[in-house]
Coordinates of C-alpha atoms and ligand atoms in Angstrom, one line a residue:
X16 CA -12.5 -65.6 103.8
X17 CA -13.9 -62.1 103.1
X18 CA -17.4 -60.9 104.5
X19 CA -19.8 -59.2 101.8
X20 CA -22.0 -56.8 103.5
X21 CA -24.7 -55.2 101.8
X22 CA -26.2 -52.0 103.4
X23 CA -29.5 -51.8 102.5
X24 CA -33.2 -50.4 102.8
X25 CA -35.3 -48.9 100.1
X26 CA -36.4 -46.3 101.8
X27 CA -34.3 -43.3 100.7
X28 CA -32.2 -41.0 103.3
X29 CA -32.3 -43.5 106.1
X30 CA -28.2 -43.6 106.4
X31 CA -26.8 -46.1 104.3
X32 CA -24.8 -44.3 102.7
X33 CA -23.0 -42.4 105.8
X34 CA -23.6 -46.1 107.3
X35 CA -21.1 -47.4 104.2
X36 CA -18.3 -45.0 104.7
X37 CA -18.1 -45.2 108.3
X38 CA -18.1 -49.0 108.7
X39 CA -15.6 -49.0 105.7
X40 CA -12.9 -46.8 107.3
X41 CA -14.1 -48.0 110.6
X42 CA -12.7 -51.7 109.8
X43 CA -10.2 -50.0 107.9
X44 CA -8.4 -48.5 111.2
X45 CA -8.5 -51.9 112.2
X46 CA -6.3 -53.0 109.6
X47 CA -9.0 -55.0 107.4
X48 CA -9.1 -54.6 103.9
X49 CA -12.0 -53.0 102.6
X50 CA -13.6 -52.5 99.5
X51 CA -16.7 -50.2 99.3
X52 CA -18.5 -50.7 96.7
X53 CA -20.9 -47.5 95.5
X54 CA -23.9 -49.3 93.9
X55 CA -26.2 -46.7 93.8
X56 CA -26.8 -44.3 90.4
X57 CA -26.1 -41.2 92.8
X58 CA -22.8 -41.8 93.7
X59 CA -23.1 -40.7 96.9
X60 CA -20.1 -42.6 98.6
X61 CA -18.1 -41.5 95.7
X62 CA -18.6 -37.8 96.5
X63 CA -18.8 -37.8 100.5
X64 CA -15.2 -40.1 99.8
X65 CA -14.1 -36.5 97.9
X66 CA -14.5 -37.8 94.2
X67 CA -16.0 -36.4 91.3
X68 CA -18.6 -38.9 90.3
X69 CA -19.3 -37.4 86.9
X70 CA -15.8 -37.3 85.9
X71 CA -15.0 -40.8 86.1
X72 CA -15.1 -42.9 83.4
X73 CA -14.4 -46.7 84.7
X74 CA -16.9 -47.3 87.5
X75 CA -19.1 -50.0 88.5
X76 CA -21.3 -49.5 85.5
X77 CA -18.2 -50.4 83.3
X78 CA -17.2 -53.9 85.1
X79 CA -21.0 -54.9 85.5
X80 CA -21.1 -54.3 81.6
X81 CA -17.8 -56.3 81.3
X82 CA -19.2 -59.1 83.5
X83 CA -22.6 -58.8 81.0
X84 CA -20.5 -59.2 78.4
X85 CA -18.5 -62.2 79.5
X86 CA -15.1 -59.7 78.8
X87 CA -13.4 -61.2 81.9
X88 CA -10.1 -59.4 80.8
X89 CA -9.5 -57.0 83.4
X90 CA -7.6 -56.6 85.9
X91 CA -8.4 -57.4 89.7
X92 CA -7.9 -53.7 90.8
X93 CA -9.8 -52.3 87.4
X94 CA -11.5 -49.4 88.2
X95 CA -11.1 -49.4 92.3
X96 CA -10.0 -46.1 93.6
X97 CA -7.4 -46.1 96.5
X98 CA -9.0 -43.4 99.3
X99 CA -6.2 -41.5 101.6
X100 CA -8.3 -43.2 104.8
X101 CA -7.3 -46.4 103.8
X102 CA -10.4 -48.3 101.9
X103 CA -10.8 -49.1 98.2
X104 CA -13.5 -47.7 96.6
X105 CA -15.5 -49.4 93.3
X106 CA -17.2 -45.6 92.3
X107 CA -20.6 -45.1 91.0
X108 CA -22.3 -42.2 88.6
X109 CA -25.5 -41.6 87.1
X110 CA -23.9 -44.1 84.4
X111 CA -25.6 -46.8 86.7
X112 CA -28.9 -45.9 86.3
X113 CA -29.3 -47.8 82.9
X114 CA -27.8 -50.9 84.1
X115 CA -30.9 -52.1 85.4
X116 CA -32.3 -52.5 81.9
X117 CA -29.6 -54.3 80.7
X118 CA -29.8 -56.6 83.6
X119 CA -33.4 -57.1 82.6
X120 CA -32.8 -57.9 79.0
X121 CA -30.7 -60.7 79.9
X122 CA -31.9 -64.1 79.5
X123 CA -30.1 -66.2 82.1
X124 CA -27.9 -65.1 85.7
X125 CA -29.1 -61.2 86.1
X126 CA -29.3 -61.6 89.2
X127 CA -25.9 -63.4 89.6
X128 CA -23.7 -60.6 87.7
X129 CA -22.5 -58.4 90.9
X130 CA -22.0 -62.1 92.5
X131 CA -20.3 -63.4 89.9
X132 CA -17.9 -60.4 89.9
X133 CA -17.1 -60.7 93.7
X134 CA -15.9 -64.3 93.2
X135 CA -13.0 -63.1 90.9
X136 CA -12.2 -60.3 93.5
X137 CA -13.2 -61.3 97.0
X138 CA -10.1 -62.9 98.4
X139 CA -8.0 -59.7 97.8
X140 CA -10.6 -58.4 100.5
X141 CA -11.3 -58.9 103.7
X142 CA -14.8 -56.7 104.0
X143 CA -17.1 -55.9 100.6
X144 CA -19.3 -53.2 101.8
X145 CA -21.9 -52.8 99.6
X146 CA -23.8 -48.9 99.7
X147 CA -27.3 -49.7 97.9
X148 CA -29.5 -47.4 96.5
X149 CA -33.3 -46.5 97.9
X150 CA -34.9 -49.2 95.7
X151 CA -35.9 -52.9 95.4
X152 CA -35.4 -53.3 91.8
X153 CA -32.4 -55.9 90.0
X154 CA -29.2 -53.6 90.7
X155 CA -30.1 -54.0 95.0
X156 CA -31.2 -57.9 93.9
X157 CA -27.6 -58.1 92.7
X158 CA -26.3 -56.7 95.9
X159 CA -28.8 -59.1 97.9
X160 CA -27.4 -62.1 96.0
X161 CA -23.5 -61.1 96.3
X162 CA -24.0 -60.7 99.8
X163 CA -23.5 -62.3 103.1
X164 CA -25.4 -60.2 105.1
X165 CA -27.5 -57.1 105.1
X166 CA -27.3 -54.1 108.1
X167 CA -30.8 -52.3 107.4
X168 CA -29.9 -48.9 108.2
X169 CA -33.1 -47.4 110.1
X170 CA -34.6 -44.1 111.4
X171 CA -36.7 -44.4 114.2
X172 CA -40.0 -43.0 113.3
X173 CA -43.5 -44.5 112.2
X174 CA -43.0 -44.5 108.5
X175 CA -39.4 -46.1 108.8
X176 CA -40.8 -49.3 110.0
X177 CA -43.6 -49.8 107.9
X178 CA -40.8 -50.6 105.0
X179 CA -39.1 -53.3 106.6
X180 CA -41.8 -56.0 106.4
X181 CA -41.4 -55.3 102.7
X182 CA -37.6 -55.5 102.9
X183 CA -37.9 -58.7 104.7
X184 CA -40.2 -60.4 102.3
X185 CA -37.4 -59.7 99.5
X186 CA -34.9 -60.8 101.5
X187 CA -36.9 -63.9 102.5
X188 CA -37.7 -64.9 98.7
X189 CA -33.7 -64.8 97.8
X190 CA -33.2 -67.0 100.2
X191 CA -36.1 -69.5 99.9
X192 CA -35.5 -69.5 95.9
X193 CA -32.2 -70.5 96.2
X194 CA -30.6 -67.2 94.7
X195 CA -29.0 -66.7 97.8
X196 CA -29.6 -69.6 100.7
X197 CA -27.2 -68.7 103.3
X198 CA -28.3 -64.6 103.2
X199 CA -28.4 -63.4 106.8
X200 CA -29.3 -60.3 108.3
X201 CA -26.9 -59.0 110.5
X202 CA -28.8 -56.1 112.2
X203 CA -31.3 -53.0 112.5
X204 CA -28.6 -50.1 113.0
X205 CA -30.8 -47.0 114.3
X206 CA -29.2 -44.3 112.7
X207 CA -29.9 -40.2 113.1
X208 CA -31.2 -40.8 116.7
X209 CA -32.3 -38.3 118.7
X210 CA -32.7 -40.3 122.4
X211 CA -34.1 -37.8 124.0
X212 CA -37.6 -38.1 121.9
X213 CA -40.2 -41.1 123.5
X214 CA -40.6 -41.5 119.9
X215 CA -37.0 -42.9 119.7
X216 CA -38.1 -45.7 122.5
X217 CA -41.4 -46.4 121.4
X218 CA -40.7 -47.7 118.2
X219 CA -37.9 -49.2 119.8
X220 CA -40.2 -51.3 121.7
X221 CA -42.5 -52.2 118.8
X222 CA -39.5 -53.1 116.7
X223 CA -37.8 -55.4 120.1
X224 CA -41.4 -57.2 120.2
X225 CA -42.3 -57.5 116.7
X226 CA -38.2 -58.8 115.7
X227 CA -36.3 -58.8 118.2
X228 CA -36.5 -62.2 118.5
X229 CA -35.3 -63.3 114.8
X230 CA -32.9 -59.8 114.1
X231 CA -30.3 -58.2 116.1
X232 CA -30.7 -54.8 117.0
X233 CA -27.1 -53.3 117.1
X234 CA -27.0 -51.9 120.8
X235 CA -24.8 -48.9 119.5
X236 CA -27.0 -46.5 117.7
X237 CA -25.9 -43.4 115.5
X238 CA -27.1 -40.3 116.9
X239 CA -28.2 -37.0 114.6
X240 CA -25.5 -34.7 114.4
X241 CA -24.6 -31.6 112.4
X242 CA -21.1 -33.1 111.8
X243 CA -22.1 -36.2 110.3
X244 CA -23.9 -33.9 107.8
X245 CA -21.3 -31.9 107.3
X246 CA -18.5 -34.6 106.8
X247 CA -19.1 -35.5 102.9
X248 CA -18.6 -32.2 102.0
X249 CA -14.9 -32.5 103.0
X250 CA -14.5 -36.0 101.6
X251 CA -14.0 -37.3 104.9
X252 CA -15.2 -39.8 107.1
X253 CA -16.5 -39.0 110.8
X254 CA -13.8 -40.4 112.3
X255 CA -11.5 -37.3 110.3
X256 CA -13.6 -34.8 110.2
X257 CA -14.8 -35.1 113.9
X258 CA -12.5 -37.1 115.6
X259 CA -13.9 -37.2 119.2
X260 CA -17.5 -36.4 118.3
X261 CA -20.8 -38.5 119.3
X262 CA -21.0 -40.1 115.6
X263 CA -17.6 -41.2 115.0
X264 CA -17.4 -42.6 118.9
X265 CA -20.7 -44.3 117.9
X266 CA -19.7 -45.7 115.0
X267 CA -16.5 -47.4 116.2
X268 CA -18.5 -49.0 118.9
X269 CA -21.2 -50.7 115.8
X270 CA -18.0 -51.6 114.2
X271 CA -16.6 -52.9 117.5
X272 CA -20.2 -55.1 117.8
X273 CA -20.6 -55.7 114.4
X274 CA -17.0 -57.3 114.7
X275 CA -18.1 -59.3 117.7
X276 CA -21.2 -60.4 116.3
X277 CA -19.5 -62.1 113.8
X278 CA -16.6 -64.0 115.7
X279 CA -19.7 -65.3 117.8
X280 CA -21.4 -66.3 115.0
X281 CA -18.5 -67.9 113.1
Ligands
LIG8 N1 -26.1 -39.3 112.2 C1 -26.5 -38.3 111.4 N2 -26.8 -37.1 111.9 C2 -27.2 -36.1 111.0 N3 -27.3 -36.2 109.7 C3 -27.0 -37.4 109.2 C4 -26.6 -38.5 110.0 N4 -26.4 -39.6 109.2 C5 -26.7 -39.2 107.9 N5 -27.1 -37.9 107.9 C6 -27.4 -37.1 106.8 O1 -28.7 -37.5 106.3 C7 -28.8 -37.5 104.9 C8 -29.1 -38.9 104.4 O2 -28.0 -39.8 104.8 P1 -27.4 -40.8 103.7 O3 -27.1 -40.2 102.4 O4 -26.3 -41.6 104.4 O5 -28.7 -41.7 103.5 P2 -29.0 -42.8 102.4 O6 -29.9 -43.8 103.0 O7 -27.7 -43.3 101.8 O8 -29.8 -42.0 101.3 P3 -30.2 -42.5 99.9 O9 -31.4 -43.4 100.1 O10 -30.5 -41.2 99.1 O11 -29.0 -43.2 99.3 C9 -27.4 -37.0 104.4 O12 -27.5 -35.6 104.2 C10 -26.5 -37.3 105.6 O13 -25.4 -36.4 105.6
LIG9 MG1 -27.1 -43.4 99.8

């Protein structure tokens, strides 16, 4: 049975994004299948993954459309784009950003539509990764629903944690309304650390005694580095374009945990 994993937080620059690529091909070089899924109206995994957004015309607007629409015609592998790394990619454009009104206008399952897609496509998976945008409006609620669990992609610093308890109260309502009951949180992934800050442990310690209890805290954190910045811009993930570096090593060991964490839990 596939996973669905939605990488998400509102707040805007925080990693998801970088998060999404590097868990996809992570789990890729471990011979998963993985769709990534680009759900945000940037298209910012479809350009760090070497595409050019603008230029494609069957994206993930176009099947969310289709599902709107009931036109359940197309095929399983409609508008997924095979990346040389080894992951599938569902690409996104600024074509997405008027989705969200359509949603709106309709009068029964908007939230379900992204769901309700996955169900025809999930067992040629075994990972959905889901990059969402910096916002809590329907297109993330889609995501929310589809999902299995969220990673909340987080810097370290004051402001970053002030968002969660908003983040949690939205994930908390899917659940308790019965849009999406089993919804878990998987983990708090620091991302753009720089450990040698007390800043870097002291919200770590507010964020271990306020949570820590209730939500993991993935023990392998992303550190800041130039390369990570840099990798998009070649279409590559870290694990290419810095093979031996501090970002790619620390991302194969969150994959490595995330992968644990999920045998343990069953
Ligand atoms: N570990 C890192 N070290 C240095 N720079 C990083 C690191 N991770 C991400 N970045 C850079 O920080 C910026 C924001 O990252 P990213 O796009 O992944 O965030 P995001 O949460 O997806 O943003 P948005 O909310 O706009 O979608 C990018 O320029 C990215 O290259
Ligand atoms: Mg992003």
């Amino acid at each position: 049975m596939s996973k669905i994993i939605a990488i998400c937080n509102q707040k805007g620059g925080v990693g998801k994004t970088t998060t999404s690529i590097n868990l996809g091909i992570g789990l890729a070089r471990k011979n998963k299948k993985v769709l990534l899924v680009d759900f945000d109206p940037q298209g910012n995994a479809t350009q760090g993954l070497g595409y050019d957004a603008d230029a494609l015309e069957k994206t993930v607007t176009t099947i969310i459309r289709k599902m709107i629409n009931k036109d359940y015609t197309f095929e399983k592998d409609f508008g997924i784009l095979h990346h040389e790394e080894g992951i599938d990619l569902l690409p996104a454009n600024i074509d997405l950003a008027v989705i969200e009104t359509e949603l709106i206008s309709l009068f029964f399952g908007r939230e379900t539509i992204l769901k309700n897609y996955f169900d025809r496509i999930r067992e040629e998976y075994d990972y959905i990764i889901i990059d969402c945008m910096p916002s809590l409006n329907l297109i993330t609620i889609n995501a929310l629903v589809a999902a299995d669990q969220v990673i909340i992609p987080l810097h370290a610093q004051y402001y970053s944690v002030r968002g969660l308890e908003q983040l949690f109260q939205t994930i908390g309502s899917i659940i308790s309304n019965g849009l999406n009951p089993s919804l878990k949180i998987a983990g708090i992934l620091y991302t753009c650390v720089n450990d040698r800050t007390n800043s870097f442990r002291g919200i770590h310690n507010i964020l271990e005694n306020a949570y820590g209890q209730d939500i993991h805290i993935f023990k392998n954190y992303i550190p800041r580095s130039v390369k990570a910045e840099e990798a998009p811009s070649y279409g590559q993930s870290i694990y290419t374009y810095d093979q031996s570096g501090k970002v790619s090593m620390a991302y194969r060991g969150f994959t490595d945990e995330l992968i644990l964490l999920d045998e343990e839990r069953g």
